[in-house]
Short mmCIF file of C-alpha atoms in Angstrom, two decimals:
data_model
loop_
_atom_site.label_atom_id
_atom_site.label_comp_id
_atom_site.label_asym_id
_atom_site.label_seq_id
_atom_site.Cartn_x
_atom_site.Cartn_y
_atom_site.Cartn_z
CA MET A 222 12.18 16.55 20.71
CA ALA A 223 11.69 12.95 21.58
CA GLU A 224 12.92 11.83 18.18
CA GLU A 225 16.52 12.53 19.08
CA GLN A 226 16.52 10.01 21.89
CA GLU A 227 15.81 7.04 19.65
CA SER A 228 19.43 5.99 19.36
CA ALA A 229 19.37 4.86 22.99
CA LEU A 230 16.94 2.06 22.24
CA GLN A 231 17.80 -1.39 21.08
CA LEU A 232 15.86 -3.30 18.51
CA SER A 233 15.25 -6.91 19.34
CA PRO A 234 16.05 -8.91 16.21
CA SER A 235 13.38 -11.51 16.91
CA ILE A 236 10.68 -8.93 16.84
CA ALA A 237 11.88 -7.58 13.55
CA ALA A 238 12.00 -11.01 12.02
CA GLU A 239 8.33 -11.69 12.29
CA SER A 240 6.44 -8.52 12.25
CA GLU A 241 3.29 -10.06 10.91
CA GLY A 242 0.95 -8.34 13.26
CA PRO A 243 1.38 -5.26 15.41
CA THR A 244 4.89 -5.19 16.80
CA GLU A 245 5.45 -5.18 20.49
CA VAL A 246 6.49 -1.80 21.66
CA SER A 247 7.66 -0.43 24.89
CA PRO A 248 6.25 2.99 25.50
CA GLU A 249 9.23 4.01 27.60
CA THR A 250 12.24 5.58 26.06
CA ALA A 251 14.55 5.07 28.96
CA THR A 252 16.59 2.04 27.92
CA PRO A 253 20.06 3.31 28.57
CA GLU A 254 22.06 0.90 26.42
CA PRO A 255 24.46 2.58 24.04
CA PRO A 256 23.82 2.02 20.35
CA SER A 257 25.68 -0.95 19.04
CA SER A 258 28.06 0.08 16.30
CA ALA A 259 27.64 -3.30 14.66
CA ALA A 260 24.00 -2.53 14.05
CA VAL A 261 24.68 0.55 12.00
CA SER A 262 25.12 -0.12 8.36
CA PRO A 263 27.32 2.17 6.31
CA GLY A 264 25.39 1.00 3.32
CA THR A 265 28.31 0.77 0.96
CA GLU A 266 30.08 -2.47 1.83
CA GLU A 267 28.51 -5.16 -0.31
CA PRO A 268 26.34 -3.87 -3.09
CA ALA A 269 24.44 -7.08 -3.58
CA GLY A 270 25.10 -8.77 -0.28
CA ASP A 271 22.71 -11.44 0.80
CA THR A 272 24.75 -11.63 3.93
CA LYS A 273 24.13 -7.98 4.68
CA LYS A 274 21.40 -8.08 7.28
CA LYS A 275 20.32 -4.51 7.09
CA ILE A 276 19.48 -2.27 4.24
CA ASP A 277 19.47 1.49 4.11
CA ILE A 278 16.16 3.20 3.72
CA LEU A 279 15.63 6.84 2.97
CA LEU A 280 12.24 8.06 4.09
CA LYS A 281 10.59 10.98 2.37
CA ALA A 282 7.37 12.70 3.35
CA VAL A 283 4.60 13.34 0.86
CA GLY A 284 1.99 16.04 1.10
CA ASP A 285 1.27 17.49 4.50
CA THR A 286 2.80 14.59 6.34
CA PRO A 287 5.29 15.65 8.99
CA ILE A 288 8.88 15.24 7.99
CA MET A 289 10.98 12.94 10.09
CA LYS A 290 14.09 14.56 11.47
CA THR A 291 16.01 11.40 10.86
CA LYS A 292 15.40 10.28 7.34
CA LYS A 293 17.97 7.61 6.80
CA TRP A 294 17.59 4.31 8.59
CA ALA A 295 19.31 0.96 8.63
CA VAL A 296 16.59 -1.66 8.70
CA GLU A 297 16.64 -5.46 8.87
CA ARG A 298 15.73 -7.02 5.57
CA THR A 299 12.96 -9.00 7.13
CA ARG A 300 11.17 -5.97 8.50
CA THR A 301 7.78 -5.73 6.85
CA ILE A 302 6.11 -2.68 5.46
CA GLN A 303 3.62 -2.98 8.28
CA GLY A 304 6.43 -2.88 10.81
CA LEU A 305 7.83 0.19 9.14
CA ILE A 306 4.43 1.86 9.11
CA ASP A 307 4.02 1.20 12.81
CA PHE A 308 7.43 2.64 13.46
CA ILE A 309 6.86 5.82 11.50
CA LYS A 310 3.42 6.31 13.05
CA LYS A 311 4.90 6.15 16.52
CA PHE A 312 7.83 8.28 15.54
CA LEU A 313 5.51 10.94 14.21
CA LYS A 314 3.07 10.37 17.04
CA LEU A 315 0.14 9.73 14.77
CA VAL A 316 -3.08 8.49 16.26
CA ALA A 317 -4.35 5.02 15.51
CA SER A 318 -7.16 6.34 13.37
CA GLU A 319 -4.75 7.93 10.94
CA GLN A 320 -3.61 5.83 8.07
CA LEU A 321 -0.04 5.90 6.86
CA PHE A 322 0.89 4.72 3.41
CA ILE A 323 4.36 3.83 2.26
CA TYR A 324 5.26 3.91 -1.42
CA VAL A 325 7.95 2.64 -3.68
CA ASN A 326 8.52 4.63 -6.84
CA GLN A 327 6.51 7.35 -5.13
CA SER A 328 3.30 5.78 -6.27
CA PHE A 329 2.93 2.15 -5.43
CA ALA A 330 2.00 0.93 -1.97
CA PRO A 331 3.48 -2.52 -1.33
CA SER A 332 1.32 -4.87 0.68
CA PRO A 333 1.82 -4.72 4.45
CA ASP A 334 3.51 -8.12 4.63
CA GLN A 335 6.12 -7.26 2.04
CA GLU A 336 9.64 -7.36 3.41
CA VAL A 337 11.85 -4.33 2.92
CA GLY A 338 14.69 -6.59 1.83
CA THR A 339 12.68 -7.66 -1.18
CA LEU A 340 11.78 -4.09 -1.96
CA TYR A 341 15.41 -3.16 -1.77
CA GLU A 342 16.28 -5.85 -4.27
CA CYS A 343 13.63 -4.62 -6.66
CA PHE A 344 13.70 -0.89 -6.21
CA GLY A 345 16.88 -0.01 -4.40
CA SER A 346 19.60 2.00 -6.07
CA ASP A 347 22.79 3.70 -4.95
CA GLY A 348 22.85 1.37 -1.99
CA LYS A 349 19.52 2.44 -0.57
CA LEU A 350 15.81 2.13 -0.87
CA VAL A 351 13.86 5.33 -1.15
CA LEU A 352 10.41 5.11 0.37
CA HIS A 353 7.84 7.85 0.43
CA TYR A 354 5.29 8.00 3.18
CA CYS A 355 2.03 9.85 3.44
CA LYS A 356 -0.53 10.10 6.15
CA SER A 357 -4.17 10.21 5.29
CA GLN A 358 -7.65 9.38 6.32
CA ALA A 359 -8.22 6.74 3.73
CA TRP A 360 -11.62 5.66 4.81
CA GLY A 361 -14.67 6.81 6.64
CA MET B 144 -1.54 13.84 -19.91
CA GLU B 145 -2.77 16.60 -17.69
CA GLU B 146 -3.27 15.96 -14.04
CA ASP B 147 -6.74 17.25 -13.51
CA GLU B 148 -8.26 17.71 -10.16
CA PHE B 149 -10.85 15.15 -11.06
CA PHE B 150 -10.34 11.77 -12.52
CA GLY B 151 -12.49 11.47 -15.63
CA GLU B 152 -13.92 8.39 -17.18
CA GLU B 153 -11.52 8.48 -20.10
CA MET B 154 -8.57 8.59 -17.77
CA PHE B 155 -10.09 5.66 -15.96
CA GLN B 156 -10.29 3.68 -19.16
CA HIS B 157 -6.81 4.65 -20.16
CA TYR B 158 -5.23 3.63 -16.88
CA CYS B 159 -7.22 0.43 -16.79
CA ALA B 160 -5.95 -0.42 -20.24
CA GLU B 161 -2.38 0.11 -19.08
CA PHE B 162 -3.08 -1.91 -15.98
CA ILE B 163 -4.52 -4.76 -18.03
CA LYS B 164 -1.48 -4.75 -20.29
CA HIS B 165 0.71 -5.52 -17.36
CA SER B 166 -1.75 -7.98 -15.95
CA GLN B 167 -1.67 -9.93 -19.17
CA LYS B 168 2.09 -9.95 -19.08
CA ILE B 169 2.21 -11.53 -15.68
CA GLY B 170 -0.97 -13.53 -16.03
CA ASP B 171 -2.65 -12.56 -12.79
CA GLY B 172 -6.08 -12.64 -14.30
CA TRP B 173 -7.55 -9.17 -14.61
CA GLU B 174 -9.90 -8.57 -17.48
CA TRP B 175 -11.63 -5.58 -18.95
CA ARG B 176 -15.32 -6.05 -19.52
CA THR B 177 -17.78 -3.69 -21.03
CA SER B 178 -21.21 -3.82 -19.52
CA LYS B 179 -22.47 -5.91 -22.41
CA GLU B 180 -19.78 -8.53 -21.96
CA ALA B 181 -20.20 -8.52 -18.24
CA LEU B 182 -23.75 -9.71 -18.50
CA GLU B 183 -22.76 -12.90 -20.23
CA PRO B 184 -21.98 -15.78 -17.94
CA PRO B 185 -18.31 -15.34 -17.28
CA LEU B 186 -15.83 -18.08 -17.97
CA ASP B 187 -13.12 -16.29 -16.13
CA ASP B 188 -14.24 -13.66 -13.79
CA PHE B 189 -12.23 -10.68 -12.88
CA GLU B 190 -9.40 -11.19 -10.51
CA VAL B 191 -10.12 -14.24 -8.50
CA THR B 192 -7.78 -15.15 -5.72
CA GLU B 193 -8.04 -18.00 -3.32
CA THR B 194 -7.05 -17.75 0.26
CA THR B 195 -7.01 -20.44 2.83
CA THR B 196 -8.14 -19.62 6.32
CA ALA B 197 -7.97 -22.51 8.72
CA THR B 198 -9.35 -25.37 6.65
CA GLU B 199 -11.55 -23.27 4.43
CA VAL B 200 -10.73 -22.08 0.99
CA ILE B 201 -12.22 -18.71 0.24
CA LYS B 202 -12.57 -17.34 -3.22
CA TYR B 203 -12.36 -13.59 -3.63
CA GLU B 204 -13.52 -11.74 -6.65
CA TYR B 205 -12.60 -8.13 -7.30
CA HIS B 206 -14.03 -5.62 -9.70
CA VAL B 207 -12.87 -2.12 -10.37
CA LEU B 208 -15.61 0.22 -11.48
CA TYR B 209 -15.77 3.88 -12.19
CA SER B 210 -18.02 6.03 -10.06
CA CYS B 211 -19.46 8.89 -12.05
CA SER B 212 -20.74 10.64 -8.99
CA TYR B 213 -17.45 10.58 -7.09
CA GLN B 214 -15.33 10.55 -10.25
CA VAL B 215 -13.00 7.98 -8.84
CA PRO B 216 -12.53 4.24 -9.23
CA VAL B 217 -14.35 2.04 -6.76
CA LEU B 218 -13.45 -1.44 -5.59
CA TYR B 219 -16.25 -3.96 -5.51
CA PHE B 220 -15.56 -7.39 -4.14
CA ARG B 221 -17.21 -10.51 -2.92
CA ALA B 222 -16.05 -13.66 -1.33
CA SER B 223 -17.43 -17.15 -1.15
CA PHE B 224 -16.52 -20.54 0.13
CA LEU B 225 -15.88 -23.23 -2.41
CA ASP B 226 -19.40 -24.53 -2.09
CA GLY B 227 -20.57 -21.15 -3.32
CA SER B 228 -21.96 -19.85 -0.05
CA PRO B 229 -21.11 -16.21 0.30
CA LEU B 230 -19.19 -14.64 3.14
CA ALA B 231 -21.06 -12.24 5.33
CA LEU B 232 -19.76 -8.84 6.22
CA LYS B 233 -18.46 -10.06 9.55
CA ASP B 234 -16.47 -12.79 7.79
CA ILE B 235 -15.03 -10.18 5.50
CA TRP B 236 -13.92 -8.24 8.53
CA GLU B 237 -11.93 -11.17 9.76
CA GLY B 238 -10.03 -11.08 6.51
CA VAL B 239 -9.12 -7.43 6.82
CA HIS B 240 -5.44 -7.01 7.48
CA GLU B 241 -4.56 -6.00 11.04
CA CYS B 242 -3.03 -2.73 10.05
CA TYR B 243 -6.27 -1.51 8.57
CA LYS B 244 -8.63 -2.81 11.17
CA THR B 245 -8.24 0.06 13.60
CA ARG B 246 -8.83 2.64 10.96
CA LEU B 247 -11.71 0.83 9.33
CA LEU B 248 -13.34 -0.04 12.61
CA HIS B 249 -13.86 3.61 13.28
CA GLY B 250 -16.66 3.52 10.85
CA PRO B 251 -17.16 0.11 9.31
CA TRP B 252 -20.59 0.85 8.04
CA ASP B 253 -19.27 3.79 6.14
CA THR B 254 -16.21 2.14 4.76
CA ILE B 255 -17.29 -1.31 3.66
CA THR B 256 -20.88 -1.50 2.58
CA GLN B 257 -22.89 -3.98 0.68
CA GLN B 258 -24.30 -2.80 -2.60
CA GLU B 259 -25.69 -4.11 -5.78
CA HIS B 260 -23.16 -4.32 -8.57
CA PRO B 261 -24.42 -1.77 -11.10
CA ILE B 262 -23.89 -4.11 -14.02
CA LEU B 263 -24.17 -7.62 -12.65
CA GLY B 264 -26.98 -6.74 -10.29
CA GLN B 265 -25.61 -8.99 -7.59
CA PRO B 266 -24.66 -8.05 -4.05
CA PHE B 267 -21.06 -7.04 -3.59
CA PHE B 268 -19.07 -5.41 -0.87
CA VAL B 269 -17.77 -1.99 -1.70
CA LEU B 270 -14.99 0.12 -0.29
CA HIS B 271 -16.61 3.49 0.01
CA PRO B 272 -15.10 5.98 -2.43
CA CYS B 273 -15.79 9.21 -0.61
CA LYS B 274 -12.24 9.60 0.68
CA THR B 275 -10.47 8.39 -2.41
CA ASN B 276 -9.76 11.83 -3.74
CA GLU B 277 -8.34 12.83 -0.42
CA PHE B 278 -5.73 10.14 -0.20
CA MET B 279 -4.90 10.09 -3.90
CA THR B 280 -4.30 13.81 -4.20
CA PRO B 281 -0.97 13.95 -2.33
CA VAL B 282 0.38 11.13 -4.44
CA LEU B 283 -0.69 12.77 -7.67
CA LYS B 284 0.53 16.19 -6.60
CA ASN B 285 3.87 14.67 -5.79
CA PHE B 286 4.05 13.34 -9.29
CA GLN B 287 3.10 16.64 -10.79
CA LYS B 288 6.02 18.19 -8.98
CA ILE B 289 8.49 15.85 -10.60
CA ASN B 290 6.68 15.97 -13.90
CA ARG B 291 5.97 12.30 -14.23
CA ASN B 292 2.90 10.26 -14.89
CA VAL B 293 1.59 7.68 -12.53
CA ASN B 294 -0.97 5.06 -13.30
CA TYR B 295 -3.80 6.15 -11.05
CA ILE B 296 -5.45 2.75 -11.07
CA THR B 297 -2.27 0.91 -10.12
CA SER B 298 -1.47 3.36 -7.39
CA TRP B 299 -4.99 3.43 -6.01
CA LEU B 300 -5.44 -0.31 -6.10
CA SER B 301 -2.13 -0.86 -4.34
CA MET B 302 -3.40 1.32 -1.52
CA VAL B 303 -6.92 0.02 -1.07
CA GLY B 304 -6.52 -3.56 -2.19
CA PRO B 305 -4.55 -4.95 0.75
CA ALA B 306 -7.26 -3.91 3.17
CA VAL B 307 -9.56 -6.45 1.56
CA GLY B 308 -7.13 -9.16 0.66
CA LEU B 309 -5.97 -7.94 -2.72
CA ASN B 310 -2.22 -7.62 -3.00
CA LEU B 311 -0.80 -6.49 -6.29
CA PRO B 312 2.48 -8.07 -7.35
CA LEU B 313 5.43 -5.70 -7.12
CA SER B 314 5.98 -5.77 -10.84
CA TYR B 315 3.06 -3.40 -11.20
CA ALA B 316 5.09 -0.78 -9.43
CA ARG B 317 7.75 -0.90 -12.05
CA ALA B 318 5.29 -1.03 -14.91
CA ALA B 319 3.47 2.04 -13.64
CA PHE B 320 6.58 4.10 -13.44
CA GLN B 321 9.45 3.16 -15.64
CA ASP B 322 12.03 5.68 -14.69
CA GLU B 323 14.36 4.70 -11.88
CA GLY B 324 16.57 7.69 -11.86
CA ASN B 325 14.78 9.55 -9.15
CA VAL B 326 17.04 8.88 -6.24
CA ASP B 327 17.86 11.84 -4.14
CA ARG B 328 21.58 12.02 -3.69
CA GLN B 329 21.61 14.61 -0.95
CA ASP B 330 21.63 12.20 1.92
CA SER B 331 24.11 9.70 0.63
CA SER B 332 26.80 10.90 2.97
CA VAL B 333 24.64 10.77 6.07
CA GLU B 334 25.17 7.85 8.37
CA PRO B 335 21.92 5.90 8.66
CA LYS B 336 20.33 5.47 12.04
CA ASN B 337 19.16 2.19 13.35
CA LEU B 338 15.51 1.58 13.04
CA GLU B 339 14.46 0.84 16.56
CA GLU B 340 11.39 0.26 18.55
CA LEU B 341 9.90 3.22 20.22
#
């Protein structure tokens, strides 16, 4: 499955830092750079670290939404909910007309511009932020 | 509180009351009005937020009503410039967040329509409620599984609000669901993968 090849790609930090609108994506998966070990966060070093650039997110599917094979991700704090939604939609190969919601506390959808770092501060525990996601046809 | 398949009017009132409690705590301006009160000239309307686009200040007003026919809450809203002139539907569209535009554009005339406010009798924009049940059900079912209660109104508004400029403060998330002990420990030993662009 294509999902297993994701580790070959590199995330450009500048894109993650301002994911206000749709993030730029390259449709190819062929970037052959090896994953940088510095980018992977063990998630247990500094419990309250402001200096820690990435936070651990555990993604859980709700309802009939496909389950992601990889559920645990290290994500830059400045990544927005919208950026995460875009990522999951591509990962799950959802079509543009399908809506994906992300929830904290399994029930509350943060606004798209909310940064995951903030959510981690508010709702994270045990060194990670648990986010539920659900696909739906919200309108029309 | 039983999780019925439908969302009755009493549940609506209950969840709104809980929602208002939190709103009063944080002072973000929501009010509960009965139809009688609503007809009096309001001093403070429901949630009014001001957004600046370019050099214009736009005032948004949001109302949450209960639809007896769909048995779900419905979001009514209107927007005006400071001089009182109302925004047209196309102006509203410009305010819709990017991430919703694609989805909404598939059927804009079904999703945001202009209707008369059933109590105030004035034109408002409305997010069509026909799919509300569909996207709320997985969330509610999920809660049933773990035997917890969720504030339907808070959850629903957090999902539909951002599409039309209404962003609930994060504190509502905590208020709606007090317990924090729901973290799944199974994956704590798994090394996290880097979130990367596809």
